[in-house]
Amino acid sequence: KAGVTQTPRYLIKTRGQQVTLSCSPISGHRSVSWYQQTPGQGLQFLFEYFSETQRNKGNFPGRFSGRQFSNSRSEMNVSTLELGDSALYLCASGGQGRTEAFFGQGTRLTVV
Amino acid sequence: GENVEQHPSTLSVQEGDSAVIKCTYSDSASNYFPWYKQELGKGPQLIIDIRSNVGEKKDQRIAVTLNKTAKHFSLHITETQPEDSAVYFCAASIGDNDMRFGAGTRLTVKP
């Protein structure tokens, strides 16, 4: 069974631009959660999608948004990028019961 | 919401010694407590988990204990090896709600 796939692996953007990150969960998993990981703040929960609906949301500004498609693939969008948005963005796929979360390798975003 | 605190932030042990990482959580309704290991350049990997109806769980050299009354849980690694060196995260969640993570512990096992 293939694992969680995140694309791209690395991204460099300029302040003010927007970016879209993609996550394909494990086949059969319907839940996708997004996390921001920085050295200072650790793993911060962004939001979770289940069956194309946002089920939970963390404390991030409206510049951070996401969506989930009917095949459970999810995208995360960050608009008007700031230097502080530089981080590793991780996606986690959940199975039945949703409690076990399996992470992808992440997308490392650098904002310059 | 749930708040998870993790200690220590760094831990250095000699190969063969034991390592213990501790976490506390704030919401008594939390009922699922996983531990993740993150190696350099990789996403976190689930290594062991425990649910609130169990007090202890073992998997080879790794064990997790849960004290619901005190709202803390711990990861125990015995006979540590250099390949155990990584960042370890604890987490807590309440059923279907979002999972909250501790700040992480960087474990170094010296050969």
mmCIF file of C-alpha atoms in Angstrom:
data_model
loop_
_atom_site.group_PDB
_atom_site.id
_atom_site.type_symbol
_atom_site.label_atom_id
_atom_site.label_comp_id
_atom_site.label_asym_id
_atom_site.label_seq_id
_atom_site.Cartn_x
_atom_site.Cartn_y
_atom_site.Cartn_z
ATOM 1 C CA LYS A 1 0.000 0.000 0.000
ATOM 2 C CA ALA A 2 1.468 3.367 -0.990
ATOM 3 C CA GLY A 3 2.052 5.880 1.784
ATOM 4 C CA VAL A 4 1.086 9.524 2.032
ATOM 5 C CA THR A 5 2.433 11.528 -0.896
ATOM 6 C CA GLN A 6 3.093 15.237 -0.691
ATOM 7 C CA THR A 7 4.103 17.399 -3.607
ATOM 8 C CA PRO A 8 6.236 19.277 -4.193
ATOM 9 C CA ARG A 9 8.970 18.365 -1.708
ATOM 10 C CA TYR A 10 10.624 21.763 -1.846
ATOM 11 C CA LEU A 11 9.342 25.193 -2.796
ATOM 12 C CA ILE A 12 10.799 28.683 -2.808
ATOM 13 C CA LYS A 13 8.417 31.617 -3.078
ATOM 14 C CA THR A 14 8.620 35.387 -2.760
ATOM 15 C CA ARG A 15 6.776 37.427 -0.150
ATOM 16 C CA GLY A 16 3.289 38.336 -1.339
ATOM 17 C CA GLN A 17 2.934 35.364 -3.647
ATOM 18 C CA GLN A 18 0.572 32.473 -3.064
ATOM 19 C CA VAL A 19 1.304 28.757 -2.973
ATOM 20 C CA THR A 20 -0.639 25.511 -3.290
ATOM 21 C CA LEU A 21 0.559 22.273 -1.710
ATOM 22 C CA SER A 22 -0.854 18.852 -2.486
ATOM 23 C CA CYS A 23 -1.397 15.724 -0.413
ATOM 24 C CA SER A 24 -2.542 12.302 -1.550
ATOM 25 C CA PRO A 25 -3.561 10.155 1.437
ATOM 26 C CA ILE A 26 -3.195 6.426 1.823
ATOM 27 C CA SER A 27 -5.695 4.602 -0.379
ATOM 28 C CA GLY A 28 -8.974 4.169 1.477
ATOM 29 C CA HIS A 29 -8.259 6.911 4.008
ATOM 30 C CA ARG A 30 -10.822 9.691 4.042
ATOM 31 C CA SER A 31 -9.294 12.048 6.591
ATOM 32 C CA VAL A 32 -6.475 14.453 5.795
ATOM 33 C CA SER A 33 -4.946 16.810 8.347
ATOM 34 C CA TRP A 34 -2.415 19.541 7.715
ATOM 35 C CA TYR A 35 0.303 20.700 10.103
ATOM 36 C CA GLN A 36 2.921 23.425 10.056
ATOM 37 C CA GLN A 37 6.269 22.511 11.585
ATOM 38 C CA THR A 38 8.804 25.159 12.550
ATOM 39 C CA PRO A 39 11.821 24.927 14.863
ATOM 40 C CA GLY A 40 10.308 27.398 17.305
ATOM 41 C CA GLN A 41 6.664 26.330 17.326
ATOM 42 C CA GLY A 42 6.838 22.585 16.771
ATOM 43 C CA LEU A 43 3.891 20.886 15.085
ATOM 44 C CA GLN A 44 0.925 23.225 14.762
ATOM 45 C CA PHE A 45 -2.443 21.940 13.568
ATOM 46 C CA LEU A 46 -3.841 23.815 10.573
ATOM 47 C CA PHE A 47 -7.024 21.992 9.603
ATOM 48 C CA GLU A 48 -8.567 18.621 8.935
ATOM 49 C CA TYR A 49 -10.750 17.460 6.086
ATOM 50 C CA PHE A 50 -13.019 14.461 6.001
ATOM 51 C CA SER A 51 -15.174 13.529 3.009
ATOM 52 C CA GLU A 52 -14.560 16.913 1.351
ATOM 53 C CA THR A 53 -15.647 18.868 4.459
ATOM 54 C CA GLN A 54 -13.456 20.823 6.817
ATOM 55 C CA ARG A 55 -14.075 19.189 10.162
ATOM 56 C CA ASN A 56 -11.593 20.976 12.419
ATOM 57 C CA LYS A 57 -9.535 24.125 12.178
ATOM 58 C CA GLY A 58 -6.527 25.386 14.113
ATOM 59 C CA ASN A 59 -5.588 28.940 14.998
ATOM 60 C CA PHE A 60 -4.158 30.190 11.730
ATOM 61 C CA PRO A 61 -5.139 33.316 9.780
ATOM 62 C CA GLY A 62 -7.528 33.185 6.852
ATOM 63 C CA ARG A 63 -4.579 33.273 4.428
ATOM 64 C CA PHE A 64 -4.317 29.558 5.082
ATOM 65 C CA SER A 65 -7.044 27.549 3.417
ATOM 66 C CA GLY A 66 -7.574 24.064 2.136
ATOM 67 C CA ARG A 67 -9.906 21.744 0.346
ATOM 68 C CA GLN A 68 -10.437 18.076 -0.256
ATOM 69 C CA PHE A 69 -11.553 16.390 -3.430
ATOM 70 C CA SER A 70 -13.861 13.429 -3.906
ATOM 71 C CA ASN A 71 -10.858 11.095 -4.230
ATOM 72 C CA SER A 72 -9.672 12.310 -0.762
ATOM 73 C CA ARG A 73 -6.691 14.178 -2.189
ATOM 74 C CA SER A 74 -6.248 17.488 -0.434
ATOM 75 C CA GLU A 75 -4.698 20.816 -1.274
ATOM 76 C CA MET A 76 -3.559 23.569 1.019
ATOM 77 C CA ASN A 77 -3.260 27.159 -0.139
ATOM 78 C CA VAL A 78 -1.413 30.037 1.465
ATOM 79 C CA SER A 79 -2.021 33.494 0.033
ATOM 80 C CA THR A 80 0.007 36.676 0.488
ATOM 81 C CA LEU A 81 3.029 34.775 1.753
ATOM 82 C CA GLU A 82 5.040 36.178 4.644
ATOM 83 C CA LEU A 83 8.603 35.346 5.677
ATOM 84 C CA GLY A 84 7.204 33.659 8.793
ATOM 85 C CA ASP A 85 5.344 31.148 6.641
ATOM 86 C CA SER A 86 8.629 29.410 5.920
ATOM 87 C CA ALA A 87 8.191 25.949 7.406
ATOM 88 C CA LEU A 88 7.780 22.262 6.755
ATOM 89 C CA TYR A 89 4.140 21.575 5.920
ATOM 90 C CA LEU A 90 3.061 18.067 6.818
ATOM 91 C CA CYS A 91 -0.016 16.206 5.796
ATOM 92 C CA ALA A 92 -1.395 13.285 7.784
ATOM 93 C CA SER A 93 -3.760 10.640 6.495
ATOM 94 C CA GLY A 94 -6.220 8.927 8.812
ATOM 95 C CA GLY A 95 -7.974 5.613 8.511
ATOM 96 C CA GLN A 96 -11.069 4.202 10.146
ATOM 97 C CA GLY A 97 -11.566 5.620 13.572
ATOM 98 C CA ARG A 98 -9.239 8.371 12.423
ATOM 99 C CA THR A 99 -7.058 8.076 15.446
ATOM 100 C CA GLU A 100 -3.972 6.710 13.738
ATOM 101 C CA ALA A 101 -2.332 9.426 11.660
ATOM 102 C CA PHE A 102 0.265 8.597 9.029
ATOM 103 C CA PHE A 103 2.424 11.455 7.861
ATOM 104 C CA GLY A 104 3.900 12.276 4.502
ATOM 105 C CA GLN A 105 7.466 13.548 4.128
ATOM 106 C CA GLY A 106 6.272 17.118 3.970
ATOM 107 C CA THR A 107 6.756 20.101 1.712
ATOM 108 C CA ARG A 108 9.482 22.481 2.768
ATOM 109 C CA LEU A 109 8.386 25.999 1.900
ATOM 110 C CA THR A 110 10.891 28.827 1.947
ATOM 111 C CA VAL A 111 9.629 32.391 1.584
ATOM 112 C CA VAL A 112 12.241 34.945 0.566
ATOM 113 C CA GLY B 1 -8.644 23.173 23.746
ATOM 114 C CA GLU B 2 -6.125 20.483 24.486
ATOM 115 C CA ASN B 3 -2.615 21.544 25.520
ATOM 116 C CA VAL B 4 0.256 19.051 25.526
ATOM 117 C CA GLU B 5 3.562 19.701 27.277
ATOM 118 C CA GLN B 6 6.605 17.529 26.666
ATOM 119 C CA HIS B 7 9.856 17.172 28.639
ATOM 120 C CA PRO B 8 12.764 17.199 28.255
ATOM 121 C CA SER B 9 13.364 19.129 25.046
ATOM 122 C CA THR B 10 16.730 17.413 24.586
ATOM 123 C CA LEU B 11 17.998 14.123 25.967
ATOM 124 C CA SER B 12 21.410 12.534 25.571
ATOM 125 C CA VAL B 13 22.058 8.965 26.696
ATOM 126 C CA GLN B 14 24.800 6.394 26.303
ATOM 127 C CA GLU B 15 24.139 3.456 24.028
ATOM 128 C CA GLY B 16 22.502 0.673 26.014
ATOM 129 C CA ASP B 17 20.975 2.996 28.591
ATOM 130 C CA SER B 18 17.266 3.730 28.903
ATOM 131 C CA ALA B 19 15.527 6.929 27.807
ATOM 132 C CA VAL B 20 12.310 8.336 29.219
ATOM 133 C CA ILE B 21 10.248 11.160 27.736
ATOM 134 C CA LYS B 22 7.259 12.562 29.583
ATOM 135 C CA CYS B 23 4.144 14.411 28.447
ATOM 136 C CA THR B 24 1.221 15.991 30.234
ATOM 137 C CA TYR B 25 -2.132 16.922 28.766
ATOM 138 C CA SER B 26 -4.814 19.302 29.906
ATOM 139 C CA ASP B 27 -8.135 17.882 28.751
ATOM 140 C CA SER B 28 -9.299 14.905 30.780
ATOM 141 C CA ALA B 29 -11.512 13.876 27.835
ATOM 142 C CA SER B 30 -8.435 12.999 25.737
ATOM 143 C CA ASN B 31 -8.485 9.314 24.999
ATOM 144 C CA TYR B 32 -5.797 8.605 22.404
ATOM 145 C CA PHE B 33 -2.063 9.148 22.934
ATOM 146 C CA PRO B 34 0.360 8.348 20.109
ATOM 147 C CA TRP B 35 4.117 8.775 19.964
ATOM 148 C CA TYR B 36 5.933 9.714 16.793
ATOM 149 C CA LYS B 37 9.582 9.503 15.781
ATOM 150 C CA GLN B 38 10.898 11.983 13.252
ATOM 151 C CA GLU B 39 14.240 11.442 11.562
ATOM 152 C CA LEU B 40 16.035 14.145 9.651
ATOM 153 C CA GLY B 41 14.343 14.979 6.375
ATOM 154 C CA LYS B 42 11.348 12.738 7.034
ATOM 155 C CA GLY B 43 7.820 13.113 8.297
ATOM 156 C CA PRO B 44 6.895 11.847 11.787
ATOM 157 C CA GLN B 45 6.381 8.103 11.984
ATOM 158 C CA LEU B 46 3.981 6.486 14.449
ATOM 159 C CA ILE B 47 5.961 4.174 16.735
ATOM 160 C CA ILE B 48 3.483 3.300 19.482
ATOM 161 C CA ASP B 49 0.154 4.502 20.812
ATOM 162 C CA ILE B 50 -2.071 3.957 23.807
ATOM 163 C CA ARG B 51 -5.745 4.507 24.457
ATOM 164 C CA SER B 52 -7.289 5.682 27.678
ATOM 165 C CA ASN B 53 -8.648 2.272 28.645
ATOM 166 C CA VAL B 54 -5.106 0.879 28.915
ATOM 167 C CA GLY B 55 -2.393 1.750 31.442
ATOM 168 C CA GLU B 56 0.674 0.381 29.692
ATOM 169 C CA LYS B 57 1.653 -0.972 26.295
ATOM 170 C CA LYS B 58 4.926 -2.541 25.126
ATOM 171 C CA ASP B 59 6.437 -3.208 21.755
ATOM 172 C CA GLN B 60 9.905 -4.749 21.959
ATOM 173 C CA ARG B 61 12.230 -2.054 23.381
ATOM 174 C CA ILE B 62 9.520 0.602 23.478
ATOM 175 C CA ALA B 63 6.824 1.051 26.110
ATOM 176 C CA VAL B 64 4.277 3.720 26.880
ATOM 177 C CA THR B 65 2.551 4.281 30.207
ATOM 178 C CA LEU B 66 -0.540 6.356 30.885
ATOM 179 C CA ASN B 67 -1.720 7.844 34.157
ATOM 180 C CA LYS B 68 -5.204 9.231 33.547
ATOM 181 C CA THR B 69 -5.581 10.612 37.051
ATOM 182 C CA ALA B 70 -2.441 12.709 36.768
ATOM 183 C CA LYS B 71 -2.998 13.322 33.035
ATOM 184 C CA HIS B 72 0.451 12.310 31.988
ATOM 185 C CA PHE B 73 1.962 9.657 29.772
ATOM 186 C CA SER B 74 5.522 8.581 29.122
ATOM 187 C CA LEU B 75 7.635 6.886 26.474
ATOM 188 C CA HIS B 76 10.286 4.439 27.650
ATOM 189 C CA ILE B 77 13.029 3.184 25.348
ATOM 190 C CA THR B 78 15.282 0.466 26.762
ATOM 191 C CA GLU B 79 18.678 -0.691 25.489
ATOM 192 C CA THR B 80 18.988 2.405 23.315
ATOM 193 C CA GLN B 81 20.851 2.197 20.022
ATOM 194 C CA PRO B 82 22.366 4.969 17.857
ATOM 195 C CA GLU B 83 19.522 4.513 15.346
ATOM 196 C CA ASP B 84 17.085 5.594 18.078
ATOM 197 C CA SER B 85 18.521 9.109 17.730
ATOM 198 C CA ALA B 86 15.717 11.316 16.405
ATOM 199 C CA VAL B 87 13.088 13.815 17.517
ATOM 200 C CA TYR B 88 10.188 12.232 19.381
ATOM 201 C CA PHE B 89 6.729 13.804 19.618
ATOM 202 C CA CYS B 90 3.887 12.907 21.905
ATOM 203 C CA ALA B 91 0.311 13.804 21.025
ATOM 204 C CA ALA B 92 -3.170 13.673 22.484
ATOM 205 C CA SER B 93 -6.581 13.725 20.905
ATOM 206 C CA ILE B 94 -10.192 13.416 21.939
ATOM 207 C CA GLY B 95 -11.943 10.923 19.712
ATOM 208 C CA ASP B 96 -12.428 12.504 16.307
ATOM 209 C CA ASN B 97 -11.041 15.902 17.220
ATOM 210 C CA ASP B 98 -7.728 17.273 16.046
ATOM 211 C CA MET B 99 -4.533 15.879 17.460
ATOM 212 C CA ARG B 100 -2.344 18.216 19.534
ATOM 213 C CA PHE B 101 1.377 17.614 19.670
ATOM 214 C CA GLY B 102 4.043 18.227 22.261
ATOM 215 C CA ALA B 103 7.008 20.398 21.318
ATOM 216 C CA GLY B 104 9.272 17.413 20.732
ATOM 217 C CA THR B 105 12.325 15.834 22.373
ATOM 218 C CA ARG B 106 15.600 15.531 20.529
ATOM 219 C CA LEU B 107 17.127 12.219 21.636
ATOM 220 C CA THR B 108 20.808 11.575 21.011
ATOM 221 C CA VAL B 109 22.222 8.137 21.679
ATOM 222 C CA LYS B 110 25.998 8.239 21.978
ATOM 223 C CA PRO B 111 27.874 5.119 20.869
#
